[in-house]
mmCIF file of C-alpha atoms in Angstrom:
data_model
loop_
_atom_site.group_PDB
_atom_site.id
_atom_site.type_symbol
_atom_site.label_atom_id
_atom_site.label_comp_id
_atom_site.label_asym_id
_atom_site.label_seq_id
_atom_site.Cartn_x
_atom_site.Cartn_y
_atom_site.Cartn_z
ATOM 1 C CA MET A 626 46.515 30.488 -19.650
ATOM 2 C CA ILE A 627 45.301 29.218 -22.822
ATOM 3 C CA GLN A 628 42.580 31.469 -23.429
ATOM 4 C CA LEU A 629 44.914 34.418 -23.239
ATOM 5 C CA PHE A 630 45.195 34.289 -27.102
ATOM 6 C CA SER A 631 41.485 34.510 -27.157
ATOM 7 C CA LEU A 632 40.548 37.087 -24.692
ATOM 8 C CA ALA A 633 43.617 38.989 -26.648
ATOM 9 C CA TYR A 634 41.820 38.317 -30.262
ATOM 10 C CA GLU A 635 38.649 39.949 -28.788
ATOM 11 C CA GLN A 636 40.464 43.181 -27.306
ATOM 12 C CA PHE A 637 41.888 43.592 -30.453
ATOM 13 C CA GLN A 638 38.764 43.581 -32.455
ATOM 14 C CA TYR A 639 37.980 46.534 -30.516
ATOM 15 C CA LEU A 640 41.330 48.717 -31.522
ATOM 16 C CA PRO A 641 40.652 50.595 -34.644
ATOM 17 C CA ASP A 642 37.168 52.300 -32.692
ATOM 18 C CA LEU A 643 39.693 53.142 -29.739
ATOM 19 C CA LEU A 644 42.433 54.795 -31.585
ATOM 20 C CA ASP A 645 39.956 56.613 -33.326
ATOM 21 C CA GLN A 646 38.173 57.811 -30.537
ATOM 22 C CA CYS A 647 41.786 58.625 -28.712
ATOM 23 C CA THR A 648 42.595 62.613 -28.403
ATOM 24 C CA LEU A 649 45.945 62.014 -28.557
ATOM 25 C CA ASP A 650 47.790 63.467 -31.739
ATOM 26 C CA PHE A 651 48.968 60.192 -32.860
ATOM 27 C CA HIS A 652 45.601 59.601 -34.777
ATOM 28 C CA GLN A 653 45.807 63.051 -36.357
ATOM 29 C CA THR A 654 48.019 61.307 -39.445
ATOM 30 C CA ASN A 655 44.745 60.970 -41.360
ATOM 31 C CA VAL A 656 46.237 57.146 -41.633
ATOM 32 C CA GLN A 657 43.168 55.190 -39.605
ATOM 33 C CA LEU A 658 43.841 51.632 -38.630
ATOM 34 C CA THR A 659 41.253 49.566 -40.637
ATOM 35 C CA LYS A 660 40.277 45.755 -38.849
ATOM 36 C CA ILE A 661 42.624 44.405 -41.445
ATOM 37 C CA GLN A 662 45.602 46.055 -39.994
ATOM 38 C CA ALA A 663 44.621 45.395 -36.535
ATOM 39 C CA LEU A 664 44.160 41.625 -36.977
ATOM 40 C CA LYS A 665 47.405 41.318 -38.620
ATOM 41 C CA TYR A 666 49.316 43.171 -35.987
ATOM 42 C CA PHE A 667 47.800 40.649 -33.725
ATOM 43 C CA LEU A 668 48.721 37.565 -35.440
ATOM 44 C CA LYS A 669 52.152 38.862 -35.824
ATOM 45 C CA LEU A 670 52.508 38.629 -32.112
ATOM 46 C CA ILE A 671 51.757 34.707 -32.072
ATOM 47 C CA PRO A 672 55.375 33.745 -31.765
ATOM 48 C CA THR A 673 56.681 30.820 -34.169
ATOM 49 C CA ARG A 674 58.790 27.634 -32.964
ATOM 50 C CA ASN A 675 62.064 29.043 -33.905
ATOM 51 C CA GLU A 676 60.927 32.229 -31.483
ATOM 52 C CA ILE A 677 60.627 30.486 -28.237
ATOM 53 C CA ASP A 678 61.780 28.693 -25.864
ATOM 54 C CA PRO A 679 61.021 24.635 -26.645
ATOM 55 C CA TYR A 680 59.550 24.190 -23.219
ATOM 56 C CA PHE A 681 56.326 26.893 -24.633
ATOM 57 C CA ASN A 682 55.248 24.974 -27.871
ATOM 58 C CA THR A 683 52.488 22.920 -26.702
ATOM 59 C CA PHE A 684 51.150 26.074 -25.011
ATOM 60 C CA VAL A 685 51.104 27.952 -27.852
ATOM 61 C CA ASP A 686 49.971 25.117 -30.312
ATOM 62 C CA LYS A 687 47.128 24.505 -28.219
ATOM 63 C CA SER A 688 46.689 28.585 -27.727
ATOM 64 C CA ILE A 689 46.175 28.648 -31.635
ATOM 65 C CA GLN A 690 44.190 26.027 -31.389
ATOM 66 C CA GLY A 691 41.526 27.765 -29.171
ATOM 67 C CA LEU A 692 41.365 30.481 -31.953
ATOM 68 C CA MET A 693 40.758 28.419 -34.667
ATOM 69 C CA GLY A 694 36.651 28.171 -33.867
ATOM 70 C CA ILE A 695 36.492 32.089 -32.980
ATOM 71 C CA ILE A 696 38.730 34.093 -35.539
ATOM 72 C CA ARG A 697 37.821 35.223 -38.406
ATOM 73 C CA LEU A 698 40.132 36.437 -41.170
ATOM 74 C CA PRO A 699 39.315 38.540 -44.266
ATOM 75 C CA VAL A 700 38.593 36.846 -47.520
ATOM 76 C CA PHE A 701 37.926 38.185 -51.455
ATOM 77 C CA CYS A 702 34.248 37.650 -51.708
ATOM 78 C CA HIS A 703 33.282 36.539 -55.684
ATOM 79 C CA ASP A 704 35.771 38.060 -57.774
ATOM 80 C CA ASP A 705 35.592 41.339 -57.211
ATOM 81 C CA GLU A 706 38.593 42.184 -54.760
ATOM 82 C CA GLN A 707 37.167 45.003 -53.709
ATOM 83 C CA ILE A 708 34.565 43.572 -51.452
ATOM 84 C CA ILE A 709 35.642 41.638 -48.365
ATOM 85 C CA ASP A 710 34.025 39.313 -46.338
ATOM 86 C CA TRP A 711 35.177 37.544 -43.170
ATOM 87 C CA VAL A 712 35.477 33.895 -42.540
ATOM 88 C CA LEU A 713 36.545 30.950 -40.320
ATOM 89 C CA PRO A 714 40.444 29.843 -41.175
ATOM 90 C CA SER A 715 38.886 26.675 -42.580
ATOM 91 C CA GLN A 716 37.368 28.450 -45.151
ATOM 92 C CA CYS A 717 40.640 30.168 -46.208
ATOM 93 C CA VAL A 718 42.748 29.320 -49.348
ATOM 94 C CA ILE A 719 46.050 30.472 -49.335
ATOM 95 C CA VAL A 720 47.285 31.553 -52.941
ATOM 96 C CA ARG A 721 50.191 33.826 -53.809
ATOM 97 C CA ASP A 722 50.136 33.639 -57.744
ATOM 98 C CA THR A 723 47.787 36.157 -59.124
ATOM 99 C CA PHE A 724 47.762 33.950 -62.606
ATOM 100 C CA ILE A 725 46.177 31.051 -60.452
ATOM 101 C CA ARG A 726 43.287 33.086 -58.958
ATOM 102 C CA LYS A 727 42.797 34.099 -62.812
ATOM 103 C CA ILE A 728 41.986 30.887 -63.780
ATOM 104 C CA PHE A 729 40.631 29.198 -60.676
ATOM 105 C CA SER A 730 38.282 31.638 -59.935
ATOM 106 C CA GLN A 731 36.631 32.461 -56.817
ATOM 107 C CA ASP A 732 33.381 31.549 -57.997
ATOM 108 C CA LEU A 733 34.869 28.614 -58.713
ATOM 109 C CA LEU A 734 36.771 28.307 -55.363
ATOM 110 C CA LEU A 735 33.329 28.958 -53.557
ATOM 111 C CA SER A 736 31.043 26.750 -55.748
ATOM 112 C CA HIS A 737 33.133 23.387 -55.328
ATOM 113 C CA PHE A 738 35.560 23.799 -51.971
ATOM 114 C CA ASN A 739 33.164 26.163 -50.306
ATOM 115 C CA SER A 740 36.392 27.860 -49.688
ATOM 116 C CA TYR A 741 37.658 31.902 -50.272
ATOM 117 C CA TYR A 742 41.086 33.001 -51.351
ATOM 118 C CA LEU A 743 42.368 34.793 -48.236
ATOM 119 C CA HIS A 744 43.267 38.573 -48.432
ATOM 120 C CA ASP A 745 46.448 39.287 -50.268
ATOM 121 C CA GLU A 746 47.606 41.465 -47.008
ATOM 122 C CA PHE A 747 47.677 38.656 -44.548
ATOM 123 C CA ILE A 748 49.148 36.410 -47.291
ATOM 124 C CA LYS A 749 52.059 38.926 -47.857
ATOM 125 C CA GLU A 750 52.731 40.206 -44.152
ATOM 126 C CA CYS A 751 51.376 37.099 -41.984
ATOM 127 C CA ASP A 752 53.966 33.983 -41.108
ATOM 128 C CA GLU A 753 52.184 31.506 -43.322
ATOM 129 C CA GLN A 754 52.914 28.880 -40.627
ATOM 130 C CA ILE A 755 50.428 30.598 -37.998
ATOM 131 C CA LEU A 756 48.150 31.033 -41.213
ATOM 132 C CA ILE A 757 48.331 26.783 -41.761
ATOM 133 C CA LYS A 758 47.891 26.504 -37.992
ATOM 134 C CA LEU A 759 44.578 28.414 -37.363
ATOM 135 C CA GLY A 760 43.109 26.240 -40.384
ATOM 136 C CA CYS A 761 43.995 27.867 -43.485
ATOM 137 C CA ARG A 762 45.300 25.750 -46.353
ATOM 138 C CA ARG A 763 46.738 25.934 -49.936
ATOM 139 C CA LEU A 764 45.492 24.814 -52.581
ATOM 140 C CA ASP A 765 47.023 22.080 -53.845
ATOM 141 C CA PHE A 766 46.846 19.445 -56.757
ATOM 142 C CA ALA A 767 44.303 17.489 -55.725
ATOM 143 C CA ASP A 768 42.065 20.407 -55.553
ATOM 144 C CA ILE A 769 42.627 21.381 -59.286
ATOM 145 C CA LEU A 770 42.134 17.675 -60.475
ATOM 146 C CA LYS A 771 38.503 16.957 -58.204
ATOM 147 C CA LEU A 772 37.446 20.245 -60.316
ATOM 148 C CA ILE A 773 38.686 19.047 -63.445
ATOM 149 C CA ARG A 774 37.131 15.885 -63.074
ATOM 150 C CA THR A 775 33.771 18.024 -62.100
ATOM 151 C CA LEU A 776 34.056 20.102 -65.086
ATOM 152 C CA TYR A 777 34.915 17.132 -67.657
ATOM 153 C CA LYS A 778 33.710 14.286 -66.488
ATOM 154 C CA GLN A 779 30.450 15.016 -64.814
ATOM 155 C CA ASN A 780 27.281 12.962 -65.727
ATOM 156 C CA ASP A 781 29.840 11.134 -67.751
ATOM 157 C CA GLN A 782 29.555 13.445 -70.730
ATOM 158 C CA ILE A 783 31.634 13.345 -73.718
ATOM 159 C CA HIS A 784 32.892 16.735 -73.944
ATOM 160 C CA SER A 785 34.007 18.266 -77.117
ATOM 161 C CA THR A 786 35.815 21.523 -78.614
ATOM 162 C CA LYS A 787 31.855 22.481 -79.392
ATOM 163 C CA THR A 788 31.042 22.572 -75.845
ATOM 164 C CA THR A 789 34.509 23.288 -74.371
ATOM 165 C CA SER A 790 37.026 26.504 -75.504
ATOM 166 C CA ILE A 791 40.515 26.068 -76.602
ATOM 167 C CA GLU A 792 41.503 28.634 -74.203
ATOM 168 C CA GLN A 793 39.484 26.999 -71.395
ATOM 169 C CA ILE A 794 41.240 23.778 -71.900
ATOM 170 C CA ALA A 795 44.634 25.873 -71.945
ATOM 171 C CA GLN A 796 44.134 27.407 -69.176
ATOM 172 C CA TRP A 797 43.478 24.650 -67.272
ATOM 173 C CA LEU A 798 46.794 22.880 -68.484
ATOM 174 C CA LEU A 799 48.474 26.115 -67.192
ATOM 175 C CA CYS A 800 47.515 25.140 -64.253
ATOM 176 C CA ILE A 801 47.955 21.938 -63.895
ATOM 177 C CA ASP A 802 51.600 22.631 -64.860
ATOM 178 C CA TYR A 803 52.388 25.682 -62.166
ATOM 179 C CA SER A 804 50.488 23.415 -59.781
ATOM 180 C CA LEU A 805 53.242 20.596 -60.226
ATOM 181 C CA GLN A 806 56.130 23.109 -60.343
ATOM 182 C CA GLN A 807 55.188 24.712 -56.692
ATOM 183 C CA GLU A 808 54.656 21.173 -55.810
ATOM 184 C CA ARG A 809 58.284 20.135 -56.757
ATOM 185 C CA GLU A 810 59.225 23.011 -54.996
ATOM 186 C CA ARG A 811 57.942 22.423 -51.754
ATOM 187 C CA PRO A 812 60.770 21.827 -48.493
ATOM 188 C CA GLY A 813 61.290 18.256 -48.518
ATOM 189 C CA PHE A 814 59.463 16.987 -51.801
ATOM 190 C CA ASN A 815 62.358 14.973 -52.416
ATOM 191 C CA ASN A 816 63.292 13.773 -49.344
ATOM 192 C CA GLU A 817 60.146 12.430 -47.560
ATOM 193 C CA HIS A 818 60.850 8.656 -47.279
ATOM 194 C CA ASP A 819 61.806 9.209 -50.878
ATOM 195 C CA SER A 820 58.446 9.562 -52.091
ATOM 196 C CA GLY A 821 58.637 12.593 -54.209
ATOM 197 C CA ASP A 822 59.237 10.530 -57.122
ATOM 198 C CA GLU A 823 56.337 8.264 -56.119
ATOM 199 C CA THR A 824 53.998 11.006 -55.856
ATOM 200 C CA GLU A 825 54.602 12.631 -58.823
ATOM 201 C CA MET A 826 54.087 9.350 -60.996
ATOM 202 C CA THR A 827 50.285 9.164 -59.085
ATOM 203 C CA THR A 828 50.182 12.546 -60.160
ATOM 204 C CA ILE A 829 51.230 12.200 -64.010
ATOM 205 C CA ASN A 830 49.296 8.958 -63.889
ATOM 206 C CA GLU A 831 45.760 10.955 -62.813
ATOM 207 C CA LEU A 832 46.483 13.375 -65.378
ATOM 208 C CA LYS A 833 46.811 10.677 -68.240
ATOM 209 C CA GLN A 834 43.034 9.893 -67.610
ATOM 210 C CA LEU A 835 41.340 13.378 -68.148
ATOM 211 C CA LYS A 836 39.577 13.322 -71.275
ATOM 212 C CA ILE A 837 41.266 17.722 -71.677
ATOM 213 C CA ILE A 838 43.075 16.928 -75.150
ATOM 214 C CA PRO A 839 41.728 18.518 -78.171
ATOM 215 C CA LEU A 840 43.017 16.540 -81.655
ATOM 216 C CA ARG A 841 43.383 17.735 -84.712
ATOM 217 C CA GLN A 842 39.784 17.303 -87.257
ATOM 218 C CA GLN A 843 38.420 15.873 -84.184
ATOM 219 C CA SER A 844 36.240 17.891 -81.864
ATOM 220 C CA GLN A 845 35.858 14.966 -78.883
ATOM 221 C CA LEU A 846 38.423 15.509 -76.481
ATOM 222 C CA VAL A 847 40.442 12.298 -75.452
ATOM 223 C CA SER A 848 42.682 11.420 -72.861
ATOM 224 C CA PHE A 849 46.552 10.225 -72.946
ATOM 225 C CA ASP A 850 45.156 6.981 -71.439
ATOM 226 C CA GLU A 851 42.962 6.199 -74.745
ATOM 227 C CA PHE A 852 46.448 6.737 -76.726
ATOM 228 C CA ASP A 853 48.460 4.418 -74.665
ATOM 229 C CA LYS A 854 49.902 1.906 -77.752
ATOM 230 C CA ARG A 855 49.902 5.144 -80.135
ATOM 231 C CA THR A 856 51.938 8.683 -79.922
ATOM 232 C CA ILE A 857 49.761 11.962 -79.751
ATOM 233 C CA LEU A 858 52.036 14.363 -81.630
ATOM 234 C CA PHE A 859 52.705 18.205 -81.722
ATOM 235 C CA PRO A 860 52.289 19.798 -84.511
ATOM 236 C CA PRO A 861 54.814 19.794 -87.036
ATOM 237 C CA ASN A 862 56.448 22.733 -87.526
ATOM 238 C CA LYS A 863 54.438 25.312 -89.812
ATOM 239 C CA SER A 864 57.828 26.394 -91.745
ATOM 240 C CA ILE A 865 58.543 22.831 -92.907
ATOM 241 C CA LYS A 866 56.422 22.005 -96.276
ATOM 242 C CA PHE A 867 55.953 18.225 -96.354
ATOM 243 C CA ASP A 868 55.713 16.095 -99.568
ATOM 244 C CA LYS A 869 51.949 15.298 -100.550
ATOM 245 C CA HIS A 870 51.979 11.908 -99.708
ATOM 246 C CA LEU A 871 53.666 12.494 -96.457
ATOM 247 C CA LYS A 872 51.070 14.814 -95.449
ATOM 248 C CA ILE A 873 48.715 12.504 -96.008
ATOM 249 C CA VAL A 874 50.400 10.031 -93.413
ATOM 250 C CA LEU A 875 50.991 12.973 -90.865
ATOM 251 C CA ASP A 876 46.866 13.991 -91.202
ATOM 252 C CA ASP A 877 45.892 10.455 -90.374
ATOM 253 C CA LEU A 878 47.916 10.033 -87.151
ATOM 254 C CA PRO A 879 46.711 11.862 -84.042
ATOM 255 C CA THR A 880 48.170 14.913 -83.389
ATOM 256 C CA ILE A 881 46.951 18.167 -80.488
ATOM 257 C CA ASP A 882 45.195 20.730 -82.257
ATOM 258 C CA ASP A 883 47.230 23.239 -83.403
ATOM 259 C CA ARG A 884 44.741 26.074 -81.793
ATOM 260 C CA LEU A 885 46.315 24.470 -78.286
ATOM 261 C CA LEU A 886 49.566 25.602 -78.488
ATOM 262 C CA ASP A 887 49.285 28.190 -80.466
ATOM 263 C CA TYR A 888 46.671 30.051 -77.809
ATOM 264 C CA ILE A 889 49.798 29.651 -75.156
ATOM 265 C CA GLU A 890 52.379 30.660 -76.868
ATOM 266 C CA ASP A 891 50.705 33.882 -77.731
ATOM 267 C CA LYS A 892 49.192 34.563 -74.583
ATOM 268 C CA TYR A 893 51.867 32.914 -72.452
ATOM 269 C CA PRO A 894 54.772 32.797 -74.228
ATOM 270 C CA ARG A 895 57.163 32.409 -71.225
ATOM 271 C CA ARG A 896 55.166 28.940 -70.574
ATOM 272 C CA ILE A 897 54.974 27.275 -73.870
ATOM 273 C CA ASP A 898 58.207 25.003 -73.241
ATOM 274 C CA SER A 899 56.770 24.473 -69.918
ATOM 275 C CA ILE A 900 53.324 23.246 -71.139
ATOM 276 C CA LYS A 901 55.047 21.075 -74.178
ATOM 277 C CA THR A 902 57.503 19.293 -71.512
ATOM 278 C CA LEU A 903 54.609 18.585 -69.174
ATOM 279 C CA LEU A 904 52.710 17.352 -72.644
ATOM 280 C CA THR A 905 55.677 15.110 -73.401
ATOM 281 C CA ASN A 906 55.680 13.583 -70.097
ATOM 282 C CA LEU A 907 51.908 12.491 -70.436
ATOM 283 C CA GLY A 908 53.167 10.873 -73.340
#
């Protein structure tokens, strides 16, 4: 019985060819069934826990486990979303936001995690819980931290604004901020044994250790941990004119590079307030 899903999957793979060879009139609509569509129909036949009697939950779960090693899902190859490949669910990552996919590119995902972005049609139309049971996973905050550590701390190199562009730093901060917001919106975040606040505090502490903050008049990137006894300031309002002696004092204080916030405000104006809140929380 448990093999029924696997057998059905094998048959569904032939469905586009069978319909194409069919002599009935319904295939004359010039809309040919694709392999992706056939697989979507198959996955929609798999019941969720809310759709069946609890007695059958174990049967469905074991049947899905039997599919994990044989089913292949469509993914984007590299950063060209016109080229499709088919891989095991364990190599598939679910990301709905195109902004994150742009920053966290397919090439980076493949080179650092040997994973691919699941095709949009599956993300939009298939039940996410079924996809996760098959072995797909969400791109979580730990993945982003791991990649940033790899890029910025590889071989203990000292990174600077000469080797890392302000644009790249801004994009990573935007990606971090978005991921934090997604984590907070996750169902049960504040109800899982009251661990939500503790989890977020751990995340903030990890972020403080990353040397990805550019300062004024300094090429070397810094971490907030390095300034635990001093406060890193936001750039002063450009419309305010300071006396010369005050300007000298301000210039001597650690201040975030103007170009970072200017870039975010120019390219992503809706995210600037959220980024400022993130930086404030970091210290």
